[in-house]
Amino acid sequence: MIRLDGVGQVFDGREGQVTALEEIDLHVRPGEFVTLIGRSGCGKSTLLRLIAGLLPPTYGEVRVADEPVTRPRRDVSFMFQRPALLPWRSVLSNVMLPVEIEGDKGRAAYRDRAHELLELVGLKGFEGRLPHELSGGMQQRVSLCRSLIRDPQVMLMDEPFSALDALTRTELSGELQRIKMELSTTIVFVTHSIEEAVVLADRVVVLTPRPGRVREVVDIDIPRPRSLGRNAHLTEVAEISGLLHGLLAEKEARPVDEVRP
Ligand SMILES: Nc1ncnc2c1ncn2[C@@H]1O[C@H](COP(=O)(O)OP(=O)(O)O)[C@@H](O)[C@H]1O
Ligand SMILES: [Mg+2]
């Protein structure tokens, strides 16, 4: 579904050039949930912007659904750390926003879908509220519904739960997994929480510090549903998290076997 081949990104900064990403090869299968971890500044957001078509790569090729990415696609949605809702619009009309850009075609069906999605994330009855009447977690749920309204093939999520408290974060990661199972959307999710990366992912991609390269790709075979909170698979999650900690902490790349606890 997503392919990056030999991708690099060099920015012209004030103090000369900054290599953000180097020789990235990454293939994401349809319906796969990939999480991306790495130190701050290692190019995670840049990688998502490349896939989203918001930024052309300096070199290499980015493809989505077998087509080169040259501009944002309508079947790829992006969700950020902050909900970015329009404050004067109701919950429902914030969710409907991406649809309005396309005019009236199929508006009624989308409206039904918006209600369904809001119910799915526990916001039934809040359709007419304004964003400031909602908690941070509820606002981010609205943002999640908005990024799902056009039934995207690919969802790119840049630390979407980072600003939330631990309990809300746990709830939302559970809801996201349920939605994912229902919709079979392909997801690339950036987080700085190692546990969250493990709990959500089919595969965790570890990037090296700047410039970002793929350090390791770790398959997560723990049965679903998984939870950040009460967890039937605590030992497995802890063990893999420990391994990932080791990979993130190291200064020089070592074989994974040496890092394993
Ligand atoms: N538009 C830009 N112009 C110049 N440098 C940038 C730009 N965007 C990102 N960078 C630099 O590229 C590196 C990677 O940034 P980013 O992708 O935001 O990292 P992350 O999301 O992993 O924290 C950083 O050093 C950042 O300063
Ligand atoms: Mg970032």
mmCIF file of C-alpha atoms in Angstrom, residues 78-86 94 131 135-144 146-147 156-165 192:
data_model
loop_
_atom_site.group_PDB
_atom_site.id
_atom_site.type_symbol
_atom_site.label_atom_id
_atom_site.label_comp_id
_atom_site.label_asym_id
_atom_site.label_seq_id
_atom_site.Cartn_x
_atom_site.Cartn_y
_atom_site.Cartn_z
ATOM 1 C CA PHE A 78 -3.613 12.935 8.342
ATOM 2 C CA MET A 79 -4.172 13.320 12.072
ATOM 3 C CA PHE A 80 -2.020 15.574 14.254
ATOM 4 C CA GLN A 81 -1.167 15.898 17.927
ATOM 5 C CA ARG A 82 -3.616 18.804 18.306
ATOM 6 C CA PRO A 83 -7.206 18.295 17.196
ATOM 7 C CA ALA A 84 -7.298 21.528 15.116
ATOM 8 C CA LEU A 85 -11.097 21.792 15.171
ATOM 9 C CA LEU A 86 -12.822 24.938 13.939
ATOM 10 C CA ASN A 94 -16.290 19.613 12.093
ATOM 11 C CA PRO A 131 -15.294 22.179 20.566
ATOM 12 C CA SER A 135 -12.438 17.768 26.965
ATOM 13 C CA GLY A 136 -9.128 17.280 25.146
ATOM 14 C CA GLY A 137 -9.814 13.574 24.723
ATOM 15 C CA MET A 138 -13.276 14.226 23.276
ATOM 16 C CA GLN A 139 -11.841 16.792 20.866
ATOM 17 C CA GLN A 140 -9.266 14.303 19.676
ATOM 18 C CA ARG A 141 -12.052 11.745 19.166
ATOM 19 C CA VAL A 142 -13.836 14.285 16.946
ATOM 20 C CA SER A 143 -10.603 14.762 15.038
ATOM 21 C CA LEU A 144 -10.344 10.964 14.644
ATOM 22 C CA ARG A 146 -13.051 13.671 10.839
ATOM 23 C CA SER A 147 -10.017 11.829 9.511
ATOM 24 C CA LEU A 156 -1.165 8.911 8.897
ATOM 25 C CA MET A 157 -1.114 9.786 12.580
ATOM 26 C CA ASP A 158 1.542 12.064 14.097
ATOM 27 C CA GLU A 159 1.625 11.576 17.880
ATOM 28 C CA PRO A 160 -2.174 11.915 18.018
ATOM 29 C CA PHE A 161 -2.501 10.907 21.670
ATOM 30 C CA SER A 162 0.576 12.663 23.080
ATOM 31 C CA ALA A 163 -1.282 15.584 24.622
ATOM 32 C CA LEU A 164 -3.789 13.382 26.452
ATOM 33 C CA ASP A 165 -3.776 12.059 30.000
ATOM 34 C CA HIS A 192 7.203 8.682 21.473
#
